[in-house]
mmCIF file with all atom_site columns, C-alpha atoms in Angstrom:
data_model
loop_
_atom_site.group_PDB
_atom_site.id
_atom_site.type_symbol
_atom_site.label_atom_id
_atom_site.label_alt_id
_atom_site.label_comp_id
_atom_site.label_asym_id
_atom_site.label_entity_id
_atom_site.label_seq_id
_atom_site.pdbx_PDB_ins_code
_atom_site.Cartn_x
_atom_site.Cartn_y
_atom_site.Cartn_z
_atom_site.occupancy
_atom_site.B_iso_or_equiv
_atom_site.pdbx_formal_charge
_atom_site.auth_seq_id
_atom_site.auth_comp_id
_atom_site.auth_asym_id
_atom_site.auth_atom_id
_atom_site.pdbx_PDB_model_num
ATOM 1   C CA . MET Q 1 1   ? 21.385 165.505 -29.307 1.00 88.00 ? 1   MET Q CA 1
ATOM 2   C CA . SER Q 1 2   ? 24.989 166.344 -30.081 1.00 90.00 ? 2   SER Q CA 1
ATOM 3   C CA . ASP Q 1 3   ? 23.977 167.145 -33.670 1.00 90.00 ? 3   ASP Q CA 1
ATOM 4   C CA . GLU Q 1 4   ? 20.948 169.153 -32.598 1.00 93.00 ? 4   GLU Q CA 1
ATOM 5   C CA . PHE Q 1 5   ? 22.906 171.135 -29.993 1.00 94.00 ? 5   PHE Q CA 1
ATOM 6   C CA . PRO Q 1 6   ? 26.413 171.602 -31.463 1.00 93.00 ? 6   PRO Q CA 1
ATOM 7   C CA . GLY Q 1 7   ? 27.246 174.296 -28.902 1.00 95.00 ? 7   GLY Q CA 1
ATOM 8   C CA . SER Q 1 8   ? 26.889 171.824 -26.037 1.00 96.00 ? 8   SER Q CA 1
ATOM 9   C CA . TYR Q 1 9   ? 29.307 169.150 -24.864 1.00 95.00 ? 9   TYR Q CA 1
ATOM 10  C CA . PHE Q 1 10  ? 28.061 165.650 -24.003 1.00 94.00 ? 10  PHE Q CA 1
ATOM 11  C CA . THR Q 1 11  ? 29.600 162.989 -21.778 1.00 93.00 ? 11  THR Q CA 1
ATOM 12  C CA . GLY Q 1 12  ? 28.313 159.410 -21.810 1.00 89.00 ? 12  GLY Q CA 1
ATOM 13  C CA . ILE Q 1 13  ? 28.871 157.151 -18.808 1.00 87.00 ? 13  ILE Q CA 1
ATOM 14  C CA . ASP Q 1 14  ? 28.418 153.397 -18.622 1.00 82.00 ? 14  ASP Q CA 1
ATOM 15  C CA . ALA Q 1 15  ? 29.771 150.329 -16.873 1.00 79.00 ? 15  ALA Q CA 1
ATOM 16  C CA . ALA Q 1 16  ? 30.367 148.620 -20.236 1.00 77.00 ? 16  ALA Q CA 1
ATOM 17  C CA . ILE Q 1 17  ? 32.851 149.674 -22.907 1.00 78.00 ? 17  ILE Q CA 1
ATOM 18  C CA . MET Q 1 18  ? 30.545 149.872 -25.930 1.00 76.00 ? 18  MET Q CA 1
ATOM 19  C CA . TYR Q 1 19  ? 30.822 153.384 -27.344 1.00 77.00 ? 19  TYR Q CA 1
ATOM 20  C CA . PRO Q 1 20  ? 32.726 153.795 -30.662 1.00 76.00 ? 20  PRO Q CA 1
ATOM 21  C CA . THR Q 1 21  ? 36.197 155.277 -30.332 1.00 75.00 ? 21  THR Q CA 1
ATOM 22  C CA . GLU Q 1 22  ? 36.651 156.407 -33.936 1.00 78.00 ? 22  GLU Q CA 1
ATOM 23  C CA . ILE Q 1 23  ? 33.448 157.653 -35.606 1.00 77.00 ? 23  ILE Q CA 1
ATOM 24  C CA . LYS Q 1 24  ? 31.647 160.004 -33.250 1.00 81.00 ? 24  LYS Q CA 1
ATOM 25  C CA . PRO Q 1 25  ? 30.648 163.672 -33.016 1.00 87.00 ? 25  PRO Q CA 1
ATOM 26  C CA . ARG Q 1 26  ? 33.367 166.040 -31.850 1.00 88.00 ? 26  ARG Q CA 1
ATOM 27  C CA . ASN Q 1 27  ? 31.276 167.330 -28.955 1.00 93.00 ? 27  ASN Q CA 1
ATOM 28  C CA . VAL Q 1 28  ? 30.793 163.870 -27.406 1.00 91.00 ? 28  VAL Q CA 1
ATOM 29  C CA . LYS Q 1 29  ? 33.017 161.724 -25.245 1.00 88.00 ? 29  LYS Q CA 1
ATOM 30  C CA . PHE Q 1 30  ? 32.376 158.435 -23.481 1.00 85.00 ? 30  PHE Q CA 1
ATOM 31  C CA . THR Q 1 31  ? 33.641 157.599 -20.009 1.00 84.00 ? 31  THR Q CA 1
ATOM 32  C CA . TYR Q 1 32  ? 33.940 154.031 -18.789 1.00 80.00 ? 32  TYR Q CA 1
ATOM 33  C CA . CYS Q 1 33  ? 33.003 153.939 -15.096 1.00 78.00 ? 33  CYS Q CA 1
ATOM 34  C CA . ALA Q 1 34  ? 33.109 150.479 -13.558 1.00 68.00 ? 34  ALA Q CA 1
ATOM 35  C CA . ASN Q 1 35  ? 32.004 151.695 -10.141 1.00 72.00 ? 35  ASN Q CA 1
ATOM 36  C CA . TRP Q 1 36  ? 29.640 154.535 -11.042 1.00 71.00 ? 36  TRP Q CA 1
ATOM 37  C CA . LEU Q 1 37  ? 27.341 153.772 -8.115  1.00 75.00 ? 37  LEU Q CA 1
ATOM 38  C CA . GLU Q 1 38  ? 30.103 154.728 -5.683  1.00 76.00 ? 38  GLU Q CA 1
ATOM 39  C CA . ASN Q 1 39  ? 31.405 157.890 -7.309  1.00 82.00 ? 39  ASN Q CA 1
ATOM 40  C CA . LEU Q 1 40  ? 31.492 159.763 -10.589 1.00 86.00 ? 40  LEU Q CA 1
ATOM 41  C CA . ASP Q 1 41  ? 34.856 161.135 -11.620 1.00 86.00 ? 41  ASP Q CA 1
ATOM 42  C CA . PHE Q 1 42  ? 33.654 164.710 -11.977 1.00 92.00 ? 42  PHE Q CA 1
ATOM 43  C CA . PRO Q 1 43  ? 33.841 167.725 -9.660  1.00 94.00 ? 43  PRO Q CA 1
ATOM 44  C CA . ASP Q 1 44  ? 30.881 169.138 -7.755  1.00 97.00 ? 44  ASP Q CA 1
ATOM 45  C CA . ASP Q 1 45  ? 28.360 171.284 -9.690  1.00 97.00 ? 45  ASP Q CA 1
ATOM 46  C CA . TYR Q 1 46  ? 29.806 170.214 -13.047 1.00 97.00 ? 46  TYR Q CA 1
ATOM 47  C CA . PHE Q 1 47  ? 26.932 169.335 -15.406 1.00 97.00 ? 47  PHE Q CA 1
ATOM 48  C CA . ASP Q 1 48  ? 24.011 171.470 -16.591 1.00 97.00 ? 48  ASP Q CA 1
ATOM 49  C CA . TYR Q 1 49  ? 21.895 168.425 -17.389 1.00 97.00 ? 49  TYR Q CA 1
ATOM 50  C CA . VAL Q 1 50  ? 21.979 164.758 -16.365 1.00 96.00 ? 50  VAL Q CA 1
ATOM 51  C CA . TYR Q 1 51  ? 19.954 162.142 -18.235 1.00 95.00 ? 51  TYR Q CA 1
ATOM 52  C CA . VAL Q 1 52  ? 19.336 158.692 -16.723 1.00 92.00 ? 52  VAL Q CA 1
ATOM 53  C CA . ASN Q 1 53  ? 17.921 155.890 -18.862 1.00 86.00 ? 53  ASN Q CA 1
ATOM 54  C CA . PHE Q 1 54  ? 17.593 152.078 -18.866 1.00 77.00 ? 54  PHE Q CA 1
ATOM 55  C CA . LEU Q 1 55  ? 18.672 151.577 -15.260 1.00 78.00 ? 55  LEU Q CA 1
ATOM 56  C CA . CYS Q 1 56  ? 15.387 150.340 -13.834 1.00 73.00 ? 56  CYS Q CA 1
ATOM 57  C CA . PHE Q 1 57  ? 16.269 146.636 -14.133 1.00 75.00 ? 57  PHE Q CA 1
ATOM 58  C CA . GLY Q 1 58  ? 19.666 146.966 -12.493 1.00 78.00 ? 58  GLY Q CA 1
ATOM 59  C CA . LEU Q 1 59  ? 19.053 149.081 -9.396  1.00 86.00 ? 59  LEU Q CA 1
ATOM 60  C CA . THR Q 1 60  ? 17.303 148.464 -6.123  1.00 89.00 ? 60  THR Q CA 1
ATOM 61  C CA . LYS Q 1 61  ? 15.295 151.298 -4.590  1.00 90.00 ? 61  LYS Q CA 1
ATOM 62  C CA . ASN Q 1 62  ? 18.054 151.638 -2.014  1.00 91.00 ? 62  ASN Q CA 1
ATOM 63  C CA . CYS Q 1 63  ? 20.586 152.214 -4.798  1.00 91.00 ? 63  CYS Q CA 1
ATOM 64  C CA . TRP Q 1 64  ? 18.377 154.905 -6.329  1.00 91.00 ? 64  TRP Q CA 1
ATOM 65  C CA . GLU Q 1 65  ? 17.974 156.692 -3.005  1.00 93.00 ? 65  GLU Q CA 1
ATOM 66  C CA . ASN Q 1 66  ? 21.389 156.277 -1.384  1.00 92.00 ? 66  ASN Q CA 1
ATOM 67  C CA . LYS Q 1 67  ? 23.903 155.863 -4.190  1.00 90.00 ? 67  LYS Q CA 1
ATOM 68  C CA . LEU Q 1 68  ? 22.849 157.051 -7.651  1.00 91.00 ? 68  LEU Q CA 1
ATOM 69  C CA . LEU Q 1 69  ? 20.853 160.180 -6.830  1.00 93.00 ? 69  LEU Q CA 1
ATOM 70  C CA . PRO Q 1 70  ? 23.298 161.591 -4.237  1.00 94.00 ? 70  PRO Q CA 1
ATOM 71  C CA . GLU Q 1 71  ? 26.082 161.398 -6.835  1.00 93.00 ? 71  GLU Q CA 1
ATOM 72  C CA . ILE Q 1 72  ? 23.920 162.993 -9.519  1.00 94.00 ? 72  ILE Q CA 1
ATOM 73  C CA . ILE Q 1 73  ? 22.964 165.787 -7.127  1.00 96.00 ? 73  ILE Q CA 1
ATOM 74  C CA . ARG Q 1 74  ? 26.642 166.343 -6.351  1.00 96.00 ? 74  ARG Q CA 1
ATOM 75  C CA . VAL Q 1 75  ? 27.769 166.721 -9.989  1.00 95.00 ? 75  VAL Q CA 1
ATOM 76  C CA . LEU Q 1 76  ? 24.681 168.677 -11.135 1.00 97.00 ? 76  LEU Q CA 1
ATOM 77  C CA . LYS Q 1 77  ? 24.855 172.471 -11.055 1.00 98.00 ? 77  LYS Q CA 1
ATOM 78  C CA . PRO Q 1 78  ? 22.245 174.454 -9.112  1.00 98.00 ? 78  PRO Q CA 1
ATOM 79  C CA . GLY Q 1 79  ? 19.676 175.412 -11.741 1.00 98.00 ? 79  GLY Q CA 1
ATOM 80  C CA . GLY Q 1 80  ? 20.622 172.343 -13.784 1.00 98.00 ? 80  GLY Q CA 1
ATOM 81  C CA . TYR Q 1 81  ? 18.152 169.629 -14.689 1.00 98.00 ? 81  TYR Q CA 1
ATOM 82  C CA . ILE Q 1 82  ? 17.876 165.911 -14.131 1.00 97.00 ? 82  ILE Q CA 1
ATOM 83  C CA . GLU Q 1 83  ? 15.761 163.773 -16.458 1.00 97.00 ? 83  GLU Q CA 1
ATOM 84  C CA . ILE Q 1 84  ? 14.915 160.129 -15.777 1.00 95.00 ? 84  ILE Q CA 1
ATOM 85  C CA . SER Q 1 85  ? 13.248 157.633 -18.133 1.00 91.00 ? 85  SER Q CA 1
ATOM 86  C CA . PRO Q 1 86  ? 12.668 154.528 -15.988 1.00 83.00 ? 86  PRO Q CA 1
ATOM 87  C CA . CYS Q 1 87  ? 11.199 152.268 -18.743 1.00 75.00 ? 87  CYS Q CA 1
ATOM 88  C CA . ASP Q 1 88  ? 9.070  149.985 -16.577 1.00 76.00 ? 88  ASP Q CA 1
ATOM 89  C CA . LEU Q 1 89  ? 8.599  146.446 -17.816 1.00 79.00 ? 89  LEU Q CA 1
ATOM 90  C CA . LYS Q 1 90  ? 4.847  146.646 -18.293 1.00 86.00 ? 90  LYS Q CA 1
ATOM 91  C CA . TRP Q 1 91  ? 2.932  145.895 -21.498 1.00 91.00 ? 91  TRP Q CA 1
ATOM 92  C CA . TYR Q 1 92  ? -0.567 146.602 -22.787 1.00 94.00 ? 92  TYR Q CA 1
ATOM 93  C CA . ASN Q 1 93  ? -2.631 144.491 -25.211 1.00 93.00 ? 93  ASN Q CA 1
ATOM 94  C CA . GLU Q 1 94  ? -0.364 141.617 -24.268 1.00 93.00 ? 94  GLU Q CA 1
ATOM 95  C CA . GLY Q 1 95  ? -1.330 138.022 -24.970 1.00 93.00 ? 95  GLY Q CA 1
ATOM 96  C CA . PRO Q 1 96  ? -1.009 134.940 -22.723 1.00 92.00 ? 96  PRO Q CA 1
ATOM 97  C CA . ILE Q 1 97  ? 2.624  134.234 -23.653 1.00 89.00 ? 97  ILE Q CA 1
ATOM 98  C CA . ALA Q 1 98  ? 3.685  137.811 -22.909 1.00 91.00 ? 98  ALA Q CA 1
ATOM 99  C CA . LYS Q 1 99  ? 1.853  137.707 -19.577 1.00 91.00 ? 99  LYS Q CA 1
ATOM 100 C CA . GLN Q 1 100 ? 3.734  134.538 -18.637 1.00 86.00 ? 100 GLN Q CA 1
ATOM 101 C CA . TRP Q 1 101 ? 7.078  136.090 -19.555 1.00 86.00 ? 101 TRP Q CA 1
ATOM 102 C CA . LEU Q 1 102 ? 6.356  139.299 -17.671 1.00 88.00 ? 102 LEU Q CA 1
ATOM 103 C CA . LYS Q 1 103 ? 5.291  137.368 -14.580 1.00 87.00 ? 103 LYS Q CA 1
ATOM 104 C CA . THR Q 1 104 ? 8.542  135.402 -14.685 1.00 86.00 ? 104 THR Q CA 1
ATOM 105 C CA . VAL Q 1 105 ? 10.757 138.453 -15.240 1.00 85.00 ? 105 VAL Q CA 1
ATOM 106 C CA . HIS Q 1 106 ? 9.030  140.338 -12.430 1.00 87.00 ? 106 HIS Q CA 1
ATOM 107 C CA . LYS Q 1 107 ? 9.575  137.386 -10.101 1.00 87.00 ? 107 LYS Q CA 1
ATOM 108 C CA . GLU Q 1 108 ? 13.292 137.237 -10.964 1.00 85.00 ? 108 GLU Q CA 1
ATOM 109 C CA . LEU Q 1 109 ? 13.714 140.992 -10.473 1.00 86.00 ? 109 LEU Q CA 1
ATOM 110 C CA . LYS Q 1 110 ? 11.933 140.997 -7.123  1.00 88.00 ? 110 LYS Q CA 1
ATOM 111 C CA . ALA Q 1 111 ? 14.145 138.114 -5.993  1.00 88.00 ? 111 ALA Q CA 1
ATOM 112 C CA . ARG Q 1 112 ? 17.012 140.589 -6.454  1.00 87.00 ? 112 ARG Q CA 1
ATOM 113 C CA . ASN Q 1 113 ? 15.143 143.344 -4.570  1.00 90.00 ? 113 ASN Q CA 1
ATOM 114 C CA . ILE Q 1 114 ? 14.587 145.243 -7.815  1.00 89.00 ? 114 ILE Q CA 1
ATOM 115 C CA . GLU Q 1 115 ? 11.194 146.887 -8.312  1.00 85.00 ? 115 GLU Q CA 1
ATOM 116 C CA . PRO Q 1 116 ? 9.917  146.157 -11.875 1.00 84.00 ? 116 PRO Q CA 1
ATOM 117 C CA . ALA Q 1 117 ? 7.704  149.274 -11.841 1.00 82.00 ? 117 ALA Q CA 1
ATOM 118 C CA . ILE Q 1 118 ? 9.944  151.850 -10.193 1.00 86.00 ? 118 ILE Q CA 1
ATOM 119 C CA . SER Q 1 119 ? 8.491  154.749 -12.215 1.00 86.00 ? 119 SER Q CA 1
ATOM 120 C CA . SER Q 1 120 ? 5.532  155.089 -9.850  1.00 86.00 ? 120 SER Q CA 1
ATOM 121 C CA . GLN Q 1 121 ? 8.031  155.922 -7.086  1.00 91.00 ? 121 GLN Q CA 1
ATOM 122 C CA . ILE Q 1 122 ? 10.368 158.275 -8.974  1.00 92.00 ? 122 ILE Q CA 1
ATOM 123 C CA . VAL Q 1 123 ? 8.518  161.469 -7.996  1.00 93.00 ? 123 VAL Q CA 1
ATOM 124 C CA . GLU Q 1 124 ? 8.614  160.509 -4.308  1.00 93.00 ? 124 GLU Q CA 1
ATOM 125 C CA . ILE Q 1 125 ? 12.285 159.508 -4.530  1.00 94.00 ? 125 ILE Q CA 1
ATOM 126 C CA . LEU Q 1 126 ? 13.246 162.833 -6.149  1.00 95.00 ? 126 LEU Q CA 1
ATOM 127 C CA . GLU Q 1 127 ? 11.128 164.924 -3.788  1.00 95.00 ? 127 GLU Q CA 1
ATOM 128 C CA . GLN Q 1 128 ? 12.444 163.296 -0.634  1.00 94.00 ? 128 GLN Q CA 1
ATOM 129 C CA . THR Q 1 129 ? 16.018 164.398 -1.514  1.00 95.00 ? 129 THR Q CA 1
ATOM 130 C CA . GLY Q 1 130 ? 14.990 168.011 -0.931  1.00 95.00 ? 130 GLY Q CA 1
ATOM 131 C CA . SER Q 1 131 ? 17.330 169.007 -3.776  1.00 97.00 ? 131 SER Q CA 1
ATOM 132 C CA . PHE Q 1 132 ? 14.857 169.554 -6.592  1.00 97.00 ? 132 PHE Q CA 1
ATOM 133 C CA . SER Q 1 133 ? 12.038 171.912 -7.476  1.00 92.00 ? 133 SER Q CA 1
ATOM 134 C CA . GLN Q 1 134 ? 8.691  170.614 -8.737  1.00 92.00 ? 134 GLN Q CA 1
ATOM 135 C CA . VAL Q 1 135 ? 8.970  167.285 -10.557 1.00 95.00 ? 135 VAL Q CA 1
ATOM 136 C CA . TYR Q 1 136 ? 7.377  167.232 -14.002 1.00 96.00 ? 136 TYR Q CA 1
ATOM 137 C CA . SER Q 1 137 ? 6.385  164.188 -16.046 1.00 95.00 ? 137 SER Q CA 1
ATOM 138 C CA . ASP Q 1 138 ? 5.308  163.221 -19.532 1.00 95.00 ? 138 ASP Q CA 1
ATOM 139 C CA . GLU Q 1 139 ? 3.721  159.881 -20.483 1.00 93.00 ? 139 GLU Q CA 1
ATOM 140 C CA . ARG Q 1 140 ? 3.286  158.528 -24.005 1.00 91.00 ? 140 ARG Q CA 1
ATOM 141 C CA . ASP Q 1 141 ? 2.186  155.237 -25.545 1.00 92.00 ? 141 ASP Q CA 1
ATOM 142 C CA . HIS Q 1 142 ? 5.043  153.408 -27.225 1.00 90.00 ? 142 HIS Q CA 1
ATOM 143 C CA . PRO Q 1 143 ? 4.239  150.809 -29.917 1.00 94.00 ? 143 PRO Q CA 1
ATOM 144 C CA . VAL Q 1 144 ? 5.957  147.427 -29.913 1.00 94.00 ? 144 VAL Q CA 1
ATOM 145 C CA . GLY Q 1 145 ? 6.054  145.643 -33.262 1.00 93.00 ? 145 GLY Q CA 1
ATOM 146 C CA . SER Q 1 146 ? 5.783  146.514 -36.938 1.00 93.00 ? 146 SER Q CA 1
ATOM 147 C CA . TRP Q 1 147 ? 2.287  147.990 -36.492 1.00 94.00 ? 147 TRP Q CA 1
ATOM 148 C CA . GLY Q 1 148 ? 4.018  150.981 -34.892 1.00 94.00 ? 148 GLY Q CA 1
ATOM 149 C CA . GLY Q 1 149 ? 6.247  151.795 -37.860 1.00 95.00 ? 149 GLY Q CA 1
ATOM 150 C CA . GLU Q 1 150 ? 9.982  152.275 -37.409 1.00 95.00 ? 150 GLU Q CA 1
ATOM 151 C CA . ILE Q 1 151 ? 9.670  153.033 -33.695 1.00 93.00 ? 151 ILE Q CA 1
ATOM 152 C CA . GLY Q 1 152 ? 7.704  149.822 -33.115 1.00 95.00 ? 152 GLY Q CA 1
ATOM 153 C CA . LYS Q 1 153 ? 10.127 147.736 -35.183 1.00 94.00 ? 153 LYS Q CA 1
ATOM 154 C CA . THR Q 1 154 ? 13.131 149.157 -33.332 1.00 93.00 ? 154 THR Q CA 1
ATOM 155 C CA . THR Q 1 155 ? 11.490 148.522 -29.963 1.00 90.00 ? 155 THR Q CA 1
ATOM 156 C CA . LEU Q 1 156 ? 10.724 144.923 -30.878 1.00 92.00 ? 156 LEU Q CA 1
ATOM 157 C CA . GLY Q 1 157 ? 14.327 144.460 -31.993 1.00 90.00 ? 157 GLY Q CA 1
ATOM 158 C CA . CYS Q 1 158 ? 15.515 145.770 -28.630 1.00 86.00 ? 158 CYS Q CA 1
ATOM 159 C CA . LEU Q 1 159 ? 13.200 143.319 -26.865 1.00 85.00 ? 159 LEU Q CA 1
ATOM 160 C CA . LYS Q 1 160 ? 14.745 140.429 -28.780 1.00 86.00 ? 160 LYS Q CA 1
ATOM 161 C CA . TYR Q 1 161 ? 18.220 141.392 -27.557 1.00 84.00 ? 161 TYR Q CA 1
ATOM 162 C CA . TYR Q 1 162 ? 16.846 141.974 -24.074 1.00 80.00 ? 162 TYR Q CA 1
ATOM 163 C CA . PHE Q 1 163 ? 15.400 138.474 -23.781 1.00 81.00 ? 163 PHE Q CA 1
ATOM 164 C CA . ASP Q 1 164 ? 18.470 136.887 -25.376 1.00 82.00 ? 164 ASP Q CA 1
ATOM 165 C CA . GLY Q 1 165 ? 20.547 138.636 -22.734 1.00 78.00 ? 165 GLY Q CA 1
ATOM 166 C CA . LEU Q 1 166 ? 18.306 137.208 -20.018 1.00 77.00 ? 166 LEU Q CA 1
ATOM 167 C CA . LYS Q 1 167 ? 18.420 133.663 -21.362 1.00 81.00 ? 167 LYS Q CA 1
ATOM 168 C CA . ARG Q 1 168 ? 20.679 132.393 -18.592 1.00 79.00 ? 168 ARG Q CA 1
ATOM 169 C CA . VAL Q 1 169 ? 18.293 133.781 -15.972 1.00 74.00 ? 169 VAL Q CA 1
ATOM 170 C CA . LEU Q 1 170 ? 15.000 132.878 -17.610 1.00 77.00 ? 170 LEU Q CA 1
ATOM 171 C CA . GLU Q 1 171 ? 15.465 129.557 -19.376 1.00 74.00 ? 171 GLU Q CA 1
ATOM 172 C CA . ASN Q 1 172 ? 14.962 127.586 -16.160 1.00 74.00 ? 172 ASN Q CA 1
ATOM 173 C CA . SER Q 1 173 ? 11.955 129.676 -15.138 1.00 74.00 ? 173 SER Q CA 1
ATOM 174 C CA . ILE Q 1 174 ? 9.962  129.999 -18.360 1.00 71.00 ? 174 ILE Q CA 1
ATOM 175 C CA . THR Q 1 175 ? 7.558  127.098 -18.822 1.00 61.00 ? 175 THR Q CA 1
ATOM 176 C CA . CYS Q 1 176 ? 8.536  125.417 -22.080 1.00 57.00 ? 176 CYS Q CA 1
ATOM 177 C CA . ASP Q 1 177 ? 5.445  123.589 -23.321 1.00 55.00 ? 177 ASP Q CA 1
ATOM 178 C CA . ASN Q 1 178 ? 5.715  120.429 -25.416 1.00 58.00 ? 178 ASN Q CA 1
ATOM 179 C CA . GLY Q 1 179 ? 9.473  120.281 -25.041 1.00 63.00 ? 179 GLY Q CA 1
ATOM 180 C CA . LYS Q 1 180 ? 10.063 123.608 -26.801 1.00 72.00 ? 180 LYS Q CA 1
ATOM 181 C CA . THR Q 1 181 ? 13.450 125.222 -26.294 1.00 78.00 ? 181 THR Q CA 1
ATOM 182 C CA . PHE Q 1 182 ? 13.932 128.715 -24.906 1.00 80.00 ? 182 PHE Q CA 1
ATOM 183 C CA . GLU Q 1 183 ? 14.559 130.004 -28.449 1.00 82.00 ? 183 GLU Q CA 1
ATOM 184 C CA . PHE Q 1 184 ? 11.244 128.587 -29.687 1.00 83.00 ? 184 PHE Q CA 1
ATOM 185 C CA . MET Q 1 185 ? 9.415  130.128 -26.753 1.00 82.00 ? 185 MET Q CA 1
ATOM 186 C CA . ARG Q 1 186 ? 11.044 133.487 -27.416 1.00 85.00 ? 186 ARG Q CA 1
ATOM 187 C CA . ASN Q 1 187 ? 10.013 133.298 -31.079 1.00 88.00 ? 187 ASN Q CA 1
ATOM 188 C CA . ASP Q 1 188 ? 6.440  132.434 -30.030 1.00 89.00 ? 188 ASP Q CA 1
ATOM 189 C CA . LEU Q 1 189 ? 6.501  135.537 -27.846 1.00 89.00 ? 189 LEU Q CA 1
ATOM 190 C CA . ILE Q 1 190 ? 7.700  137.733 -30.738 1.00 91.00 ? 190 ILE Q CA 1
ATOM 191 C CA . ASP Q 1 191 ? 4.985  136.331 -33.040 1.00 92.00 ? 191 ASP Q CA 1
ATOM 192 C CA . GLU Q 1 192 ? 2.328  137.013 -30.420 1.00 94.00 ? 192 GLU Q CA 1
ATOM 193 C CA . ILE Q 1 193 ? 3.542  140.576 -29.902 1.00 93.00 ? 193 ILE Q CA 1
ATOM 194 C CA . GLU Q 1 194 ? 3.171  141.221 -33.632 1.00 92.00 ? 194 GLU Q CA 1
ATOM 195 C CA . GLU Q 1 195 ? -0.354 139.795 -33.624 1.00 93.00 ? 195 GLU Q CA 1
ATOM 196 C CA . GLN Q 1 196 ? -1.539 141.700 -30.553 1.00 92.00 ? 196 GLN Q CA 1
ATOM 197 C CA . ASN Q 1 197 ? -0.494 145.259 -31.509 1.00 92.00 ? 197 ASN Q CA 1
ATOM 198 C CA . MET Q 1 198 ? 1.153  145.454 -28.133 1.00 94.00 ? 198 MET Q CA 1
ATOM 199 C CA . TYR Q 1 199 ? 2.480  148.677 -26.662 1.00 94.00 ? 199 TYR Q CA 1
ATOM 200 C CA . SER Q 1 200 ? 4.215  150.002 -23.596 1.00 91.00 ? 200 SER Q CA 1
ATOM 201 C CA . LYS Q 1 201 ? 4.244  153.396 -21.933 1.00 89.00 ? 201 LYS Q CA 1
ATOM 202 C CA . CYS Q 1 202 ? 7.250  155.679 -21.865 1.00 88.00 ? 202 CYS Q CA 1
ATOM 203 C CA . ILE Q 1 203 ? 7.338  158.027 -18.897 1.00 91.00 ? 203 ILE Q CA 1
ATOM 204 C CA . ARG Q 1 204 ? 9.970  160.652 -18.318 1.00 93.00 ? 204 ARG Q CA 1
ATOM 205 C CA . TYR Q 1 205 ? 10.464 162.802 -15.247 1.00 96.00 ? 205 TYR Q CA 1
ATOM 206 C CA . TRP Q 1 206 ? 12.467 165.986 -14.945 1.00 97.00 ? 206 TRP Q CA 1
ATOM 207 C CA . ALA Q 1 207 ? 13.240 168.523 -12.244 1.00 98.00 ? 207 ALA Q CA 1
ATOM 208 C CA . MET Q 1 208 ? 15.595 171.426 -11.563 1.00 98.00 ? 208 MET Q CA 1
ATOM 209 C CA . LYS Q 1 209 ? 18.200 171.297 -8.839  1.00 98.00 ? 209 LYS Q CA 1
ATOM 210 C CA . ILE Q 1 210 ? 17.643 174.098 -6.348  1.00 96.00 ? 210 ILE Q CA 1
#
C-alpha cells in the first residue's frame, strides 16, 4: 500500500519486533507496542484509516469491545475509516484430518474465552459502539494449497507456520494415530489439504467514524 499510495504515510503496530529496520519504504514506520490493548501512543483523532488483521485468535470478545475498539475510535479521525479482516479459522472442502485439527484448535481457543468465528459478531460489535456509520462487508473464497496458484501456495505456507507455532499447545491434544509424532500428523494434514482443494473465506468489514 505504501508503494501504491506514495502520498500517504503508514504506521505499523505490533507486540512483536519483526519489521525490518533497514530496507523499507520511506513513507512507512513500525512502532513496537507491548501493551497496545491498554493504550496506543498517538493523540486523539490522529489517523485517517485503521486496518486490523490477524487478531482473531488472540482476543476475547471482551477485549474487542472494551479495549481494542475504544482505542481505535480514540485515535481515528471523524470521517476516517476502520477496516477489520477477522480471518476466522473455518475451512471448506476439508477432509477428516483437517476436521480433527479444527475441532481441537477451536476447543483450545474456547478454553481461553476466544471465539474462533468472531467475524459473525463484528458488525454487532462495531454498531454497538455508536461511533460508526453503516458497516459494509465483502466476502471472498480464498484457496488453500497449490490448486489456488500463488495465493493458495502462500496461504498453505502460512498455515504450516501457524501450526508449528501452536505445537506446544496442540501436541498433547491432537490424536496421534499409530504412534505418529506431531510433525507427521501436521504433514498428513498438509497432504490432505492439497488433495481436497480446500479453501477458506476472507471477510472484511469497514465503516466510517461519525
